[in-house]
Each structure stands twice: as structure tokens, then as C-alpha cells.
Amino acid sequence: MGASQKLQGEIDRVLKKVQEGVDVFDNIWNKVYDTENVNQKEKFEADLKKEIKKLQHYWDQIKTWIQSSEIKDKKIPWYGMK
């Protein structure tokens, strides 16, 4: 597998994880507002913070790729993103 194909595979995996993370975030977000139990709400809020940190990590990786000279097409295919 060539270096560019390997990089493309890695980019595709990260974008898939971003989409999955956004879906998880949305699901937890809905739980926060659907529950009236204070303890549950606090737990869900902590889960949201964890998910935000994961998404920030992925965003840092994407920014690194955007700045990289290895990638010629800098458009990010946000297909399926909400």
C-alpha cells in the first residue's frame, strides 16, 4: 500500500470516528435534557465532556493534516455530518 493510500485510509478512519463521536454526543445531549434526575444529569454532563475531548483530539489531527504538504486536496468531505 502506498503512503498516500495509507494516509487516505487513516483520514477516512478519523472522519468516521468523528461522525460516530458526533452521534454519541447528540445521544448524550438528548439524555441530559430528557432526565430530571440531578445525579443522572451530572453523569451525562461528565460523559459530554469526555466526548468533547475526544472530538477535540480528532480536530487537532485534522488541522495537522490540513496544514501538511502531503495533502494536496484540502477540502474536508463532511458528508453525513450534522
Short mmCIF file of N, CA and C in Angstrom, two decimals:
data_model
loop_
_atom_site.label_atom_id
_atom_site.label_comp_id
_atom_site.label_asym_id
_atom_site.label_seq_id
_atom_site.Cartn_x
_atom_site.Cartn_y
_atom_site.Cartn_z
N MET A 1 0.85 -1.18 0.00
CA MET A 1 0.00 0.00 0.00
C MET A 1 0.89 1.23 0.00
N GLY A 2 0.62 2.17 -0.89
CA GLY A 2 1.40 3.39 -0.97
C GLY A 2 1.16 4.30 0.21
N ALA A 3 2.08 5.22 0.38
CA ALA A 3 1.98 6.14 1.51
C ALA A 3 0.71 6.98 1.44
N SER A 4 0.34 7.42 0.23
CA SER A 4 -0.85 8.25 0.11
C SER A 4 -2.11 7.44 0.39
N GLN A 5 -2.13 6.17 -0.01
CA GLN A 5 -3.29 5.33 0.28
C GLN A 5 -3.40 5.06 1.77
N LYS A 6 -2.26 4.87 2.42
CA LYS A 6 -2.26 4.64 3.86
C LYS A 6 -2.78 5.88 4.59
N LEU A 7 -2.31 7.06 4.16
CA LEU A 7 -2.77 8.31 4.75
C LEU A 7 -4.26 8.50 4.51
N GLN A 8 -4.72 8.21 3.30
CA GLN A 8 -6.15 8.34 2.99
C GLN A 8 -6.98 7.41 3.88
N GLY A 9 -6.48 6.20 4.10
CA GLY A 9 -7.17 5.27 4.99
C GLY A 9 -7.26 5.79 6.40
N GLU A 10 -6.17 6.39 6.87
CA GLU A 10 -6.16 6.96 8.22
C GLU A 10 -7.13 8.14 8.31
N ILE A 11 -7.15 8.98 7.29
CA ILE A 11 -8.07 10.12 7.27
C ILE A 11 -9.51 9.62 7.28
N ASP A 12 -9.80 8.62 6.47
CA ASP A 12 -11.16 8.07 6.43
C ASP A 12 -11.57 7.51 7.79
N ARG A 13 -10.64 6.83 8.48
CA ARG A 13 -10.94 6.27 9.80
C ARG A 13 -11.24 7.39 10.80
N VAL A 14 -10.44 8.45 10.77
CA VAL A 14 -10.66 9.55 11.71
C VAL A 14 -11.99 10.25 11.42
N LEU A 15 -12.29 10.48 10.14
CA LEU A 15 -13.57 11.12 9.81
C LEU A 15 -14.75 10.25 10.24
N LYS A 16 -14.60 8.93 10.12
CA LYS A 16 -15.66 8.02 10.58
C LYS A 16 -15.80 8.12 12.10
N LYS A 17 -14.67 8.18 12.81
CA LYS A 17 -14.72 8.30 14.27
C LYS A 17 -15.33 9.64 14.69
N VAL A 18 -15.07 10.68 13.92
CA VAL A 18 -15.68 11.99 14.21
C VAL A 18 -17.19 11.87 14.08
N GLN A 19 -17.65 11.26 13.00
CA GLN A 19 -19.10 11.10 12.81
C GLN A 19 -19.71 10.29 13.94
N GLU A 20 -19.05 9.21 14.32
CA GLU A 20 -19.54 8.39 15.42
C GLU A 20 -19.55 9.20 16.72
N GLY A 21 -18.51 10.00 16.94
CA GLY A 21 -18.44 10.84 18.15
C GLY A 21 -19.54 11.87 18.20
N VAL A 22 -19.85 12.46 17.04
CA VAL A 22 -20.93 13.44 16.97
C VAL A 22 -22.26 12.75 17.28
N ASP A 23 -22.45 11.56 16.77
CA ASP A 23 -23.68 10.82 17.05
C ASP A 23 -23.81 10.50 18.54
N VAL A 24 -22.70 10.06 19.15
CA VAL A 24 -22.71 9.76 20.59
C VAL A 24 -23.00 11.04 21.38
N PHE A 25 -22.36 12.14 20.99
CA PHE A 25 -22.58 13.42 21.65
C PHE A 25 -24.05 13.81 21.59
N ASP A 26 -24.64 13.71 20.40
CA ASP A 26 -26.06 14.06 20.24
C ASP A 26 -26.94 13.20 21.13
N ASN A 27 -26.62 11.92 21.20
CA ASN A 27 -27.40 11.00 22.02
C ASN A 27 -27.31 11.38 23.50
N ILE A 28 -26.10 11.65 23.96
CA ILE A 28 -25.92 12.05 25.37
C ILE A 28 -26.59 13.39 25.64
N TRP A 29 -26.44 14.31 24.69
CA TRP A 29 -27.05 15.65 24.82
C TRP A 29 -28.56 15.51 25.05
N ASN A 30 -29.19 14.65 24.27
CA ASN A 30 -30.63 14.43 24.42
C ASN A 30 -30.95 13.84 25.79
N LYS A 31 -30.11 12.95 26.29
CA LYS A 31 -30.33 12.34 27.60
C LYS A 31 -30.24 13.40 28.71
N VAL A 32 -29.31 14.34 28.56
CA VAL A 32 -29.17 15.40 29.56
C VAL A 32 -30.48 16.17 29.70
N TYR A 33 -31.08 16.48 28.57
CA TYR A 33 -32.30 17.29 28.61
C TYR A 33 -33.56 16.47 28.82
N ASP A 34 -33.48 15.15 28.70
CA ASP A 34 -34.65 14.32 28.92
C ASP A 34 -34.80 13.88 30.37
N THR A 35 -33.71 13.93 31.12
CA THR A 35 -33.77 13.46 32.51
C THR A 35 -33.99 14.62 33.47
N GLU A 36 -34.70 14.31 34.53
CA GLU A 36 -34.88 15.30 35.59
C GLU A 36 -34.07 14.94 36.83
N ASN A 37 -33.49 13.74 36.82
CA ASN A 37 -32.68 13.26 37.93
C ASN A 37 -31.34 14.00 37.92
N VAL A 38 -31.03 14.70 39.00
CA VAL A 38 -29.83 15.53 39.07
C VAL A 38 -28.56 14.68 38.95
N ASN A 39 -28.55 13.52 39.62
CA ASN A 39 -27.37 12.65 39.56
C ASN A 39 -27.12 12.15 38.14
N GLN A 40 -28.19 11.75 37.48
CA GLN A 40 -28.07 11.27 36.09
C GLN A 40 -27.60 12.40 35.19
N LYS A 41 -28.16 13.59 35.41
CA LYS A 41 -27.79 14.75 34.60
C LYS A 41 -26.29 15.04 34.74
N GLU A 42 -25.78 14.98 35.96
CA GLU A 42 -24.35 15.22 36.19
C GLU A 42 -23.49 14.16 35.51
N LYS A 43 -23.94 12.91 35.56
CA LYS A 43 -23.20 11.83 34.90
C LYS A 43 -23.17 12.07 33.39
N PHE A 44 -24.31 12.42 32.82
CA PHE A 44 -24.37 12.67 31.38
C PHE A 44 -23.51 13.87 30.98
N GLU A 45 -23.50 14.89 31.83
CA GLU A 45 -22.67 16.06 31.55
C GLU A 45 -21.18 15.69 31.56
N ALA A 46 -20.79 14.81 32.48
CA ALA A 46 -19.40 14.33 32.51
C ALA A 46 -19.10 13.53 31.24
N ASP A 47 -20.07 12.73 30.79
CA ASP A 47 -19.90 11.97 29.55
C ASP A 47 -19.75 12.91 28.35
N LEU A 48 -20.50 14.02 28.37
CA LEU A 48 -20.38 15.00 27.29
C LEU A 48 -18.97 15.60 27.26
N LYS A 49 -18.43 15.90 28.42
CA LYS A 49 -17.08 16.46 28.48
C LYS A 49 -16.06 15.49 27.90
N LYS A 50 -16.21 14.20 28.21
CA LYS A 50 -15.30 13.19 27.67
C LYS A 50 -15.40 13.14 26.15
N GLU A 51 -16.62 13.19 25.65
CA GLU A 51 -16.82 13.12 24.20
C GLU A 51 -16.26 14.37 23.52
N ILE A 52 -16.40 15.52 24.14
CA ILE A 52 -15.84 16.75 23.59
C ILE A 52 -14.32 16.64 23.49
N LYS A 53 -13.69 16.08 24.52
CA LYS A 53 -12.23 15.91 24.49
C LYS A 53 -11.81 15.00 23.34
N LYS A 54 -12.56 13.92 23.12
CA LYS A 54 -12.24 13.02 22.00
C LYS A 54 -12.36 13.76 20.68
N LEU A 55 -13.44 14.50 20.52
CA LEU A 55 -13.66 15.23 19.28
C LEU A 55 -12.59 16.30 19.08
N GLN A 56 -12.17 16.95 20.15
CA GLN A 56 -11.10 17.95 20.04
C GLN A 56 -9.80 17.30 19.59
N HIS A 57 -9.53 16.10 20.09
CA HIS A 57 -8.32 15.38 19.67
C HIS A 57 -8.37 15.09 18.17
N TYR A 58 -9.52 14.63 17.70
CA TYR A 58 -9.68 14.35 16.25
C TYR A 58 -9.53 15.65 15.45
N TRP A 59 -10.08 16.74 15.96
CA TRP A 59 -9.99 18.02 15.25
C TRP A 59 -8.53 18.47 15.15
N ASP A 60 -7.77 18.27 16.22
CA ASP A 60 -6.35 18.61 16.17
C ASP A 60 -5.63 17.81 15.09
N GLN A 61 -5.97 16.53 14.97
CA GLN A 61 -5.37 15.69 13.94
C GLN A 61 -5.76 16.19 12.55
N ILE A 62 -7.00 16.55 12.37
CA ILE A 62 -7.47 17.05 11.07
C ILE A 62 -6.76 18.36 10.72
N LYS A 63 -6.61 19.26 11.70
CA LYS A 63 -5.90 20.51 11.44
C LYS A 63 -4.46 20.25 11.03
N THR A 64 -3.83 19.25 11.64
CA THR A 64 -2.46 18.89 11.27
C THR A 64 -2.41 18.44 9.82
N TRP A 65 -3.37 17.63 9.41
CA TRP A 65 -3.40 17.16 8.02
C TRP A 65 -3.64 18.32 7.06
N ILE A 66 -4.51 19.24 7.43
CA ILE A 66 -4.80 20.38 6.57
C ILE A 66 -3.54 21.20 6.34
N GLN A 67 -2.73 21.35 7.37
CA GLN A 67 -1.51 22.13 7.26
C GLN A 67 -0.37 21.37 6.59
N SER A 68 -0.53 20.07 6.43
CA SER A 68 0.51 19.22 5.87
C SER A 68 0.67 19.46 4.37
N SER A 69 1.90 19.36 3.92
CA SER A 69 2.15 19.50 2.48
C SER A 69 1.88 18.19 1.75
N GLU A 70 1.70 17.09 2.48
CA GLU A 70 1.41 15.79 1.87
C GLU A 70 0.04 15.76 1.19
N ILE A 71 -0.88 16.54 1.72
CA ILE A 71 -2.25 16.52 1.23
C ILE A 71 -2.44 17.70 0.28
N LYS A 72 -2.82 17.38 -0.93
CA LYS A 72 -2.98 18.42 -1.94
C LYS A 72 -4.41 18.96 -1.97
N ASP A 73 -5.40 18.08 -1.81
CA ASP A 73 -6.80 18.50 -1.81
C ASP A 73 -7.20 18.76 -0.36
N LYS A 74 -7.31 20.01 0.02
CA LYS A 74 -7.55 20.39 1.41
C LYS A 74 -9.03 20.42 1.78
N LYS A 75 -9.91 20.11 0.84
CA LYS A 75 -11.34 20.10 1.15
C LYS A 75 -11.64 18.91 2.06
N ILE A 76 -12.39 19.16 3.09
CA ILE A 76 -12.77 18.10 4.02
C ILE A 76 -14.16 17.60 3.63
N PRO A 77 -14.27 16.32 3.35
CA PRO A 77 -15.59 15.79 2.95
C PRO A 77 -16.48 15.55 4.17
N TRP A 78 -17.22 16.56 4.54
CA TRP A 78 -18.06 16.45 5.73
C TRP A 78 -19.40 15.81 5.42
N TYR A 79 -19.42 14.94 4.45
CA TYR A 79 -20.65 14.25 4.10
C TYR A 79 -21.18 13.51 5.32
N GLY A 80 -22.45 13.57 5.50
CA GLY A 80 -23.09 12.88 6.61
C GLY A 80 -22.99 13.61 7.93
N MET A 81 -22.26 14.71 7.99
CA MET A 81 -22.12 15.44 9.24
C MET A 81 -23.37 16.28 9.46
N LYS A 82 -23.75 16.41 10.70
CA LYS A 82 -24.93 17.20 11.06
C LYS A 82 -24.52 18.62 11.33
#
